[in-house]
mmCIF file of C-alpha atoms in Angstrom:
data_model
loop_
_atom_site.group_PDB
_atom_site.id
_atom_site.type_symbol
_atom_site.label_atom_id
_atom_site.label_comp_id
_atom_site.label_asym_id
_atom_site.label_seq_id
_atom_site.Cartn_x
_atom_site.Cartn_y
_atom_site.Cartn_z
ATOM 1 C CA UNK A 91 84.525 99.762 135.431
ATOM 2 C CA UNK A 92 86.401 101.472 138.823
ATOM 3 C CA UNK A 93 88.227 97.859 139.308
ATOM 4 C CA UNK A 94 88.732 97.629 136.364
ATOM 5 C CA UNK A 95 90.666 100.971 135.829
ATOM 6 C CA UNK A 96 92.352 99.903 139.536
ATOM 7 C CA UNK A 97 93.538 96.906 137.422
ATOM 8 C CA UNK A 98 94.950 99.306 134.555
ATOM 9 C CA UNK A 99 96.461 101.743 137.623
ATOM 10 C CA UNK A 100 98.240 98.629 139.321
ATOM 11 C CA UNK A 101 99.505 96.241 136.894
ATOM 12 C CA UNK A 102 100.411 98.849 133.980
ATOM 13 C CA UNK A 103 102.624 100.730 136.450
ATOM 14 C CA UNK A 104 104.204 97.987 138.637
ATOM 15 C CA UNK A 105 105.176 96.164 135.389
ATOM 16 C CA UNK A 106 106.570 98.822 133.979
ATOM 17 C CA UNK A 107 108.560 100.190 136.469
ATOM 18 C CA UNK A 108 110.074 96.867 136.592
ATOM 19 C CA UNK A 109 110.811 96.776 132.876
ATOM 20 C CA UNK A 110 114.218 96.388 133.614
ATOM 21 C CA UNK A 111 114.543 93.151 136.042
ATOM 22 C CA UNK A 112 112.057 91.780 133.528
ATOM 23 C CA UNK A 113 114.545 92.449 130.663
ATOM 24 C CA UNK A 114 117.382 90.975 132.445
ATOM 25 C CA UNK A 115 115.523 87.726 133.531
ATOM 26 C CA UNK A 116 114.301 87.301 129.804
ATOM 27 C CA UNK A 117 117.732 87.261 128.946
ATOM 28 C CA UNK A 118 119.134 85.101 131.598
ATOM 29 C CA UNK A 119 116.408 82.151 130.377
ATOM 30 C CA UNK A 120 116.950 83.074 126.725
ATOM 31 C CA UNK A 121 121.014 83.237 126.613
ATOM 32 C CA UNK A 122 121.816 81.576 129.895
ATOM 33 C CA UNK A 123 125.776 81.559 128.635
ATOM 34 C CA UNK A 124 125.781 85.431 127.999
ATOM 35 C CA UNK A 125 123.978 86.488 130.983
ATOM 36 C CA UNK A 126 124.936 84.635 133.959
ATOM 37 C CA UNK A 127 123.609 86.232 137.257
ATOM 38 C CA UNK A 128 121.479 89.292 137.699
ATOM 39 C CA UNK A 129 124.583 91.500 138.622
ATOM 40 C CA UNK A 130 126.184 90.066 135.632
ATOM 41 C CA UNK A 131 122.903 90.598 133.263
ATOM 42 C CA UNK A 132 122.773 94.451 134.653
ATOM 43 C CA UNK A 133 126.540 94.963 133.644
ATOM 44 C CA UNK A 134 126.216 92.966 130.391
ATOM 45 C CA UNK A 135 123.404 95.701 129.275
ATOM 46 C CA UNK A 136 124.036 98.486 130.674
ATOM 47 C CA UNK A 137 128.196 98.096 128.730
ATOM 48 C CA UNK A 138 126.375 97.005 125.509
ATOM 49 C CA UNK A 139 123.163 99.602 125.280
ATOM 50 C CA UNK A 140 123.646 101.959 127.530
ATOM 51 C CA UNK A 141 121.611 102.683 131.204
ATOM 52 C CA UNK A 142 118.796 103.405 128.104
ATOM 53 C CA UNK A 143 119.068 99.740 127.392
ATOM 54 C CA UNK A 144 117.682 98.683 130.346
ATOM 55 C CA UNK A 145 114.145 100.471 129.382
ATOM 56 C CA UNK A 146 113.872 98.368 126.014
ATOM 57 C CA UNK A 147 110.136 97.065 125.686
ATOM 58 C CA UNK A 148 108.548 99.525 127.824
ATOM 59 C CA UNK A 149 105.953 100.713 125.712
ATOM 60 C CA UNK A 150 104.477 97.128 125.110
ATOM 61 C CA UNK A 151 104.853 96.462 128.600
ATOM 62 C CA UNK A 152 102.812 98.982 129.402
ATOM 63 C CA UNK A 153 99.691 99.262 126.798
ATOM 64 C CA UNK A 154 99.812 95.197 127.444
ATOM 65 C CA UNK A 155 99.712 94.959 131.061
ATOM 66 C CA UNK A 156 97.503 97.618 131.444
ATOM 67 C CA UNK A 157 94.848 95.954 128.881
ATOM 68 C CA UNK A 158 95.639 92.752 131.589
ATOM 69 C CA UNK A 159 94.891 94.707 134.372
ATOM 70 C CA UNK A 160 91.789 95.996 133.185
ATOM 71 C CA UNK A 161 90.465 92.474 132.483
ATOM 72 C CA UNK A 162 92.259 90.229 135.531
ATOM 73 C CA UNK A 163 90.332 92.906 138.137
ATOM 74 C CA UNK A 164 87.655 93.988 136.328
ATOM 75 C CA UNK A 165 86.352 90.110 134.878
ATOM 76 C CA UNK A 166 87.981 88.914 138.677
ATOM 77 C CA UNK A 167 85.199 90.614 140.575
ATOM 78 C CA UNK A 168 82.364 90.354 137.864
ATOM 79 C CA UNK A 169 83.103 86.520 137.908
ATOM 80 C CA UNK A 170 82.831 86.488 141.721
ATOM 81 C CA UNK A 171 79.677 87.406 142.168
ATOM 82 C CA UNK A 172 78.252 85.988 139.003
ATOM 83 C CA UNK A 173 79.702 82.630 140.806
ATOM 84 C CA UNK A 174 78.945 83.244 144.440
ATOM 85 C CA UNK A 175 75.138 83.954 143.112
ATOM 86 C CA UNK A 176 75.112 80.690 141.378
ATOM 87 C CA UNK A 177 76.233 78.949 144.525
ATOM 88 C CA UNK A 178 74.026 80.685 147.095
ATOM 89 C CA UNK A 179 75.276 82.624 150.113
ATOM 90 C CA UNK A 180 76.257 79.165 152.088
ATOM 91 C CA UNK A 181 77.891 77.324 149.396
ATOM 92 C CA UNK A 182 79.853 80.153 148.585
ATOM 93 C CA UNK A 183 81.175 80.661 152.390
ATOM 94 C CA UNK A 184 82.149 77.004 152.362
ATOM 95 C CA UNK A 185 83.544 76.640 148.865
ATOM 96 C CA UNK A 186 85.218 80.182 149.068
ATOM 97 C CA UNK A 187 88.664 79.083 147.793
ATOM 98 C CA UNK A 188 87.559 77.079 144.828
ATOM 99 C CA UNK A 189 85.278 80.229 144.347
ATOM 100 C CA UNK A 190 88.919 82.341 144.058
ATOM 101 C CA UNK A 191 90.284 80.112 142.136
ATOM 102 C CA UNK A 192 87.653 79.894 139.032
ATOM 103 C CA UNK A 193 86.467 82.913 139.505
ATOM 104 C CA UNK A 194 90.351 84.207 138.859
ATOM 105 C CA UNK A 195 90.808 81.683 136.345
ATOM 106 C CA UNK A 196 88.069 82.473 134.585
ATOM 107 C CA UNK A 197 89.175 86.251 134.741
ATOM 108 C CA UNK A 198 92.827 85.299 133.723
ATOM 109 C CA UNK A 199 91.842 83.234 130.125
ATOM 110 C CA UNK A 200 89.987 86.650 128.778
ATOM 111 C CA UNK A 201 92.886 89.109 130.421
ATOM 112 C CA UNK A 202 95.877 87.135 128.600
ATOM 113 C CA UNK A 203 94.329 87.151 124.831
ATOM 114 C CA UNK A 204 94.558 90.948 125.534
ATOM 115 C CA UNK A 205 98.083 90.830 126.374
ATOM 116 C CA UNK A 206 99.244 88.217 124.209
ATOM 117 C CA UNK A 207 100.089 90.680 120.987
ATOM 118 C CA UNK A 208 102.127 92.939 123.259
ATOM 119 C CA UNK A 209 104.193 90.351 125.052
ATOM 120 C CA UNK A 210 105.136 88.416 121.806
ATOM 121 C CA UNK A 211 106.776 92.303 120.891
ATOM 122 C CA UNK A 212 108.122 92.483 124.057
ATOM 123 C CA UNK A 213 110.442 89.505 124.105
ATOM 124 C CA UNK A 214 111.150 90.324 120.375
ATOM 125 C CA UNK A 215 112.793 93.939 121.877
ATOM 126 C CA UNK A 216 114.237 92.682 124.615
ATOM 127 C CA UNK A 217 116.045 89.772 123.824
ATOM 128 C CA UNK A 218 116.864 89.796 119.851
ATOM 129 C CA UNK A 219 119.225 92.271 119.105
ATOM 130 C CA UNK A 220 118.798 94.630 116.423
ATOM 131 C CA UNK A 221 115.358 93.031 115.442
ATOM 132 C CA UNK A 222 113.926 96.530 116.939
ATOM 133 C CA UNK A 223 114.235 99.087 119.226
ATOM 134 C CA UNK A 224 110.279 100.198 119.606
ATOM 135 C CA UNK A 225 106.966 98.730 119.511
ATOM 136 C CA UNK A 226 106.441 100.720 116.373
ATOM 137 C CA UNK A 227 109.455 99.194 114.409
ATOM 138 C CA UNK A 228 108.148 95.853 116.147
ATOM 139 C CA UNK A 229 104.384 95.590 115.225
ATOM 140 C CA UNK A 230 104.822 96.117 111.522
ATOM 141 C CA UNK A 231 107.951 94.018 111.049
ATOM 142 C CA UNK A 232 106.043 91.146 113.115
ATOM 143 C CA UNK A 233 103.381 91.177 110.940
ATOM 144 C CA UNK A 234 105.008 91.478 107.944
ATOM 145 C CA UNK A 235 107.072 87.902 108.687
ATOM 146 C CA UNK A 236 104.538 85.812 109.926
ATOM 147 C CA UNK A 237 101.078 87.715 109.491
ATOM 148 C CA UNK A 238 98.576 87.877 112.600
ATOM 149 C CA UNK A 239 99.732 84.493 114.324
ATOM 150 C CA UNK A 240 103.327 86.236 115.469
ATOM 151 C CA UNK A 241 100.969 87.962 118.038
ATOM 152 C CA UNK A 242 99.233 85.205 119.389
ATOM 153 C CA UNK A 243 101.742 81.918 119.129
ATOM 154 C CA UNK A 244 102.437 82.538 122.928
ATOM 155 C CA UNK A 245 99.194 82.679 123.987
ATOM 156 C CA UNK A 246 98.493 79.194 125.080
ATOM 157 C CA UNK A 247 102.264 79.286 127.027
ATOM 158 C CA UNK A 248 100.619 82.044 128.266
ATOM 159 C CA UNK A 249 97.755 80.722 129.957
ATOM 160 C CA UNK A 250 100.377 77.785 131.381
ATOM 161 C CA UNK A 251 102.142 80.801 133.382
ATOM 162 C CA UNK A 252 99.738 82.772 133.609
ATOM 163 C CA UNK A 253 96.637 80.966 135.061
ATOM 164 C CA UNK A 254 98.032 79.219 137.478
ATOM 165 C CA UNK A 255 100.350 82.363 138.578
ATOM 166 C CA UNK A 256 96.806 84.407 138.935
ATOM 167 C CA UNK A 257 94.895 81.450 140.569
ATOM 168 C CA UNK A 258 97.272 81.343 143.203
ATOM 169 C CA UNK A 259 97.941 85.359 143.031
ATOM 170 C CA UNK A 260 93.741 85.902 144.209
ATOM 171 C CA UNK A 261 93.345 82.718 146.017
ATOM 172 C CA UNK A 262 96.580 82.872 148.007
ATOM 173 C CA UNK A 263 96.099 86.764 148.664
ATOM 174 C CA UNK A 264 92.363 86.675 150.186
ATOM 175 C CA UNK A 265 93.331 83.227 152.447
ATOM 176 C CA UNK A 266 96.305 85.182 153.591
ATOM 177 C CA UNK A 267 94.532 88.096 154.413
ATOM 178 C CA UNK A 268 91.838 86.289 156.490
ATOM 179 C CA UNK A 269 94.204 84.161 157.802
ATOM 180 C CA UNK A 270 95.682 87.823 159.074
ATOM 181 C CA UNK A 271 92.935 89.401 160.275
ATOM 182 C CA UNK A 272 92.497 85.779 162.603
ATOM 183 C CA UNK A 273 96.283 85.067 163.831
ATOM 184 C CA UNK A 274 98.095 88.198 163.657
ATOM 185 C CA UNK A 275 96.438 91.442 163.625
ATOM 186 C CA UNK A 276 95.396 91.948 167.221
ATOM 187 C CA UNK A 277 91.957 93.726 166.467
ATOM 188 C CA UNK A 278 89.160 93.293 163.943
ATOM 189 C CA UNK A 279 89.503 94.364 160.746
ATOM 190 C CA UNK A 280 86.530 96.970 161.083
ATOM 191 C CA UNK A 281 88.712 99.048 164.062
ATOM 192 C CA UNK A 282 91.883 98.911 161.819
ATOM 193 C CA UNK A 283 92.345 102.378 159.981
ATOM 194 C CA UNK A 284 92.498 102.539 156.362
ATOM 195 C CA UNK A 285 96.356 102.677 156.549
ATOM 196 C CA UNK A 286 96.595 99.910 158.839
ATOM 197 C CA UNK A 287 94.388 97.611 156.508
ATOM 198 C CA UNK A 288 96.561 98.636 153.281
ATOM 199 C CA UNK A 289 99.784 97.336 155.434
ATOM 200 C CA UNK A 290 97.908 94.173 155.955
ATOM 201 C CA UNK A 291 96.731 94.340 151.558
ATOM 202 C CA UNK A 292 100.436 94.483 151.248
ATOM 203 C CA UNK A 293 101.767 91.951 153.195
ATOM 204 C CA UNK A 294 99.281 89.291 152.028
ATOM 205 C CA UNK A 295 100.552 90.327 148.530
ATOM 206 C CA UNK A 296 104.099 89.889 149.288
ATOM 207 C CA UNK A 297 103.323 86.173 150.503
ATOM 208 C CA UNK A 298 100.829 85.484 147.840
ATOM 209 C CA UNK A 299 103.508 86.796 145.086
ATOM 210 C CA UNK A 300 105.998 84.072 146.299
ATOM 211 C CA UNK A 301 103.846 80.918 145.727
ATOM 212 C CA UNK A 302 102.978 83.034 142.240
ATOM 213 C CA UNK A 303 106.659 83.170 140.956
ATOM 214 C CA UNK A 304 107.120 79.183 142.092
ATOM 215 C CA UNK A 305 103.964 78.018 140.412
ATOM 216 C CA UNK A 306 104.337 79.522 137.248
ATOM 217 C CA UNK A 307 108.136 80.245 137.385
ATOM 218 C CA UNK A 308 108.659 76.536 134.650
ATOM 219 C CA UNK A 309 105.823 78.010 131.966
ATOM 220 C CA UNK A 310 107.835 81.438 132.093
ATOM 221 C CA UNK A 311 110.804 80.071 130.718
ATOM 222 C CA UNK A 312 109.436 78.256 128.386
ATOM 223 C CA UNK A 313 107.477 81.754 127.229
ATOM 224 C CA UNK A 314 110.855 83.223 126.742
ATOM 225 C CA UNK A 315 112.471 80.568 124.943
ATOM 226 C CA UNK A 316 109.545 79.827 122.600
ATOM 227 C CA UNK A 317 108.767 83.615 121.508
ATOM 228 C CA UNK A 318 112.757 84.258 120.530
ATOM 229 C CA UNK A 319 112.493 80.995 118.263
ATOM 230 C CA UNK A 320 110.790 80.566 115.391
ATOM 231 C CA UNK A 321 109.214 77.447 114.204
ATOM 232 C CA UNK A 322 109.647 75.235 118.011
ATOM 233 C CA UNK A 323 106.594 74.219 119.958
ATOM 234 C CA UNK A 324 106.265 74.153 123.687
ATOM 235 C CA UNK A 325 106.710 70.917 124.645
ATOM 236 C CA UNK A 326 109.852 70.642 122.438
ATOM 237 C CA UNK A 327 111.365 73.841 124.828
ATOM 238 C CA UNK A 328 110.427 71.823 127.559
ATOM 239 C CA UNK A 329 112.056 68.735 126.902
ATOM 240 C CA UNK A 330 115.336 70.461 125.715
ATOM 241 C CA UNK A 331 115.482 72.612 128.749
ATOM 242 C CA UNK A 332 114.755 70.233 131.379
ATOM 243 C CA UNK A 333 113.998 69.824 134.589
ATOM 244 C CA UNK A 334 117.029 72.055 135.923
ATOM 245 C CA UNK A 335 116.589 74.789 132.694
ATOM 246 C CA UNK A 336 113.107 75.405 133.529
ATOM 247 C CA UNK A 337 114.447 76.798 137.384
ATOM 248 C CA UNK A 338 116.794 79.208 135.743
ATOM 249 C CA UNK A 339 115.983 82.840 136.862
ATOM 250 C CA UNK A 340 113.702 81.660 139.828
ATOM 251 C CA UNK A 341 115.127 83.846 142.407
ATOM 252 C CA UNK A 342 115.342 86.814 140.233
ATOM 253 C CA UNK A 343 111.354 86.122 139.563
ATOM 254 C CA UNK A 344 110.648 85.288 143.474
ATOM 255 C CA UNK A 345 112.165 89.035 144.274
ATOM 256 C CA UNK A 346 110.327 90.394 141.275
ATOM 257 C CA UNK A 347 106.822 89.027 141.814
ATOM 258 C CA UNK A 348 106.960 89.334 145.371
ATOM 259 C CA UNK A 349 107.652 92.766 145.234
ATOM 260 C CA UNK A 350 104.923 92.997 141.724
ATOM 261 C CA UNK A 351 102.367 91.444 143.537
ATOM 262 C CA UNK A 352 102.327 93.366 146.993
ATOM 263 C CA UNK A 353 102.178 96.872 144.834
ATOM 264 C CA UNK A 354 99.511 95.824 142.376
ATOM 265 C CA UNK A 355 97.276 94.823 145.756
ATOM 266 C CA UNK A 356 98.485 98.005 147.440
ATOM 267 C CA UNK A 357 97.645 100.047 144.294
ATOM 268 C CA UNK A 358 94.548 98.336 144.040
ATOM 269 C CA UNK A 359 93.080 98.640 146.792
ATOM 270 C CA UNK A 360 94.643 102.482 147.397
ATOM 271 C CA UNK A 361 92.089 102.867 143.970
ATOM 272 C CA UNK A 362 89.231 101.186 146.115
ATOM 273 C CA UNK A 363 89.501 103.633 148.977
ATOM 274 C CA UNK A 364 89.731 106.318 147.058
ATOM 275 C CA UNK A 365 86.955 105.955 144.994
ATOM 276 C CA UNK A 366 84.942 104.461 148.248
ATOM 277 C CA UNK A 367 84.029 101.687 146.441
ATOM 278 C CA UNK A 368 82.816 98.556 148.108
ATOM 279 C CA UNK A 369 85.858 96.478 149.819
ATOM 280 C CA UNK A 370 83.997 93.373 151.845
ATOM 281 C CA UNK A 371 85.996 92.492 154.950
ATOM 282 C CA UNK A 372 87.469 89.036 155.080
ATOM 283 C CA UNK A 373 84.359 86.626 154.788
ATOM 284 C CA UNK A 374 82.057 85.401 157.793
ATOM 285 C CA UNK A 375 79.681 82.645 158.388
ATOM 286 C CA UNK A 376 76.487 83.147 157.187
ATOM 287 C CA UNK A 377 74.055 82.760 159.841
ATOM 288 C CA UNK A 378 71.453 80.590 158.114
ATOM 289 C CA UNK A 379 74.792 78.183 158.310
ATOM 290 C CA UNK A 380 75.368 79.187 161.736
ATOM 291 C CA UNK A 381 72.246 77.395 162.431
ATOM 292 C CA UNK A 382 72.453 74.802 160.906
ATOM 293 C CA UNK A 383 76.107 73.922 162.284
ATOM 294 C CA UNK A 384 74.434 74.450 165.425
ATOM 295 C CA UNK A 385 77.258 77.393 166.684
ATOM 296 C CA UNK A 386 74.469 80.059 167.702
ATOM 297 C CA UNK A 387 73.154 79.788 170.850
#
């Protein structure tokens, strides 16, 4: 329950903080001709709606990504163990990564059915004008049009961005941190203060975030696209936007996640320390395997 409100903590404040990059990117993939560059999408606003403009879709953004949060952390390290246990303690050194990856995957497929409803208002704020202002004016009018499938059309573009994005967002981040604690940090992890070890947290997150925005950067625009249209399927956005559409935005999203995905495993693991909850340095040998390898005297 502790990760899983350090899930709520990290990715319902990050993303909303960032509410307005996020708004701005939307745009560029939905109405590539209006909004040009990010400079260009920040003047566009801010002259049409106001600086207030650039806060549009906050509220979903947060109740959704916090309900994400709470289910990518809190599922992440209840699938973990449930399938390190299955493996046994040797199998589980060895096949660590895939371990990450459907262990995070797993975590991922329950965490975006509860986000689904609020990021299908979202994009309805942000990028239709005059549709509505607020979630409240949003939900009703939503359901009202096209009955409880408005709030979950996006989900299975969802899990295109957002499975792979979080595969490679836990995988990536715990390689990168062992790879740290082995190449670059001159001492062990168990000498390194607490602040020390959240500098290394939030460097691993910055690289990890990188490889997040590339791998799911194609499914994001497709997201956008599909939840301002009514009535087109994915692969129809796909094939209209191509290979060179589907890019659109990507260095806007490399800056955003980057900077997204080093907070939320700052903020995270800030939570972990200060509850003193259990955070297992960067994984060893067992010894039983040890043996076996022959590598103990």
């Amino acid at each position: 329950m502790l990760c899983g409100l350090g899930g709520i903590i990290s990715c319902g404040t990050t993303h909303t903080a960032l509410v307005p990059l996020d708004l701005v990117k939307c745009r560029m993939q939905v109405d590539p001709q209006k909004y040009k560059s990010i400079f260009n999408g920040f003047s566009v606003t801010v002259k049409e709606d106001g600086v207030r403009g650039l806060a549009k879709g906050w509220a979903p953004t947060f109740i959704g990504y916090s309900m994400q949060g709470l289910c990518k952390f809190g599922f992440y390290e209840v699938f973990k163990i449930l399938y390190g246990n299955m493996l046994g303690e040797e199998n589980a050194y060895l096949w660590r990564t895939s371990l990450y990856l459907a262990a995070s995957a797993s975590a991922e497929f329950f965490a975006d059915i509860a986000l689904a409803p609020m990021e299908a208002a979202k994009v309805r704020i942000q990028t239709q004008p005059g549709y509505a202002n607020t979630l409240r004016q949003a939900v009703p009018k939503m359901f009202g049009e096209e009955g409880i499938w408005a709030f979950y059309k996006g989900v299975a573009p969802l899990w295109m961005r957002q499975i792979p994005y979080t595969m490679m967002k836990f995988a990536c981040f715990e390689r990168t941190v062992e790879a740290l604690y082995k190449y670059v940090v001159p001492k062990p992890r168990s000498e390194c203060t607490k602040a020390e070890q959240l500098v290394v947290t939030f460097i691993a997150g910055y690289i990890a975030g990188v490889f997040c925005a590339i791998v799911s950067h194609p499914a994001d625009s497709v997201v956008s696209v599909l939840n301002k249209e009514k009535g087109s399927s994915a692969s129809q956005v796909l094939m209209r936007l191509g290979f060179k559409g589907v890019w659109k935005g990507l260095f806007a999203r490399i800056i955003m996640i980057g900077t997204l995905t080093a907070l939320q495993w700052f903020i995270y693991d800030s939570v972990k320390v200060y509850f003193r909850l259990p955070r297992p340095p960067p994984p060893e040998m067992p010894e039983s395997l040890k043996k076996k390898l022959g590598l103990t005297e």
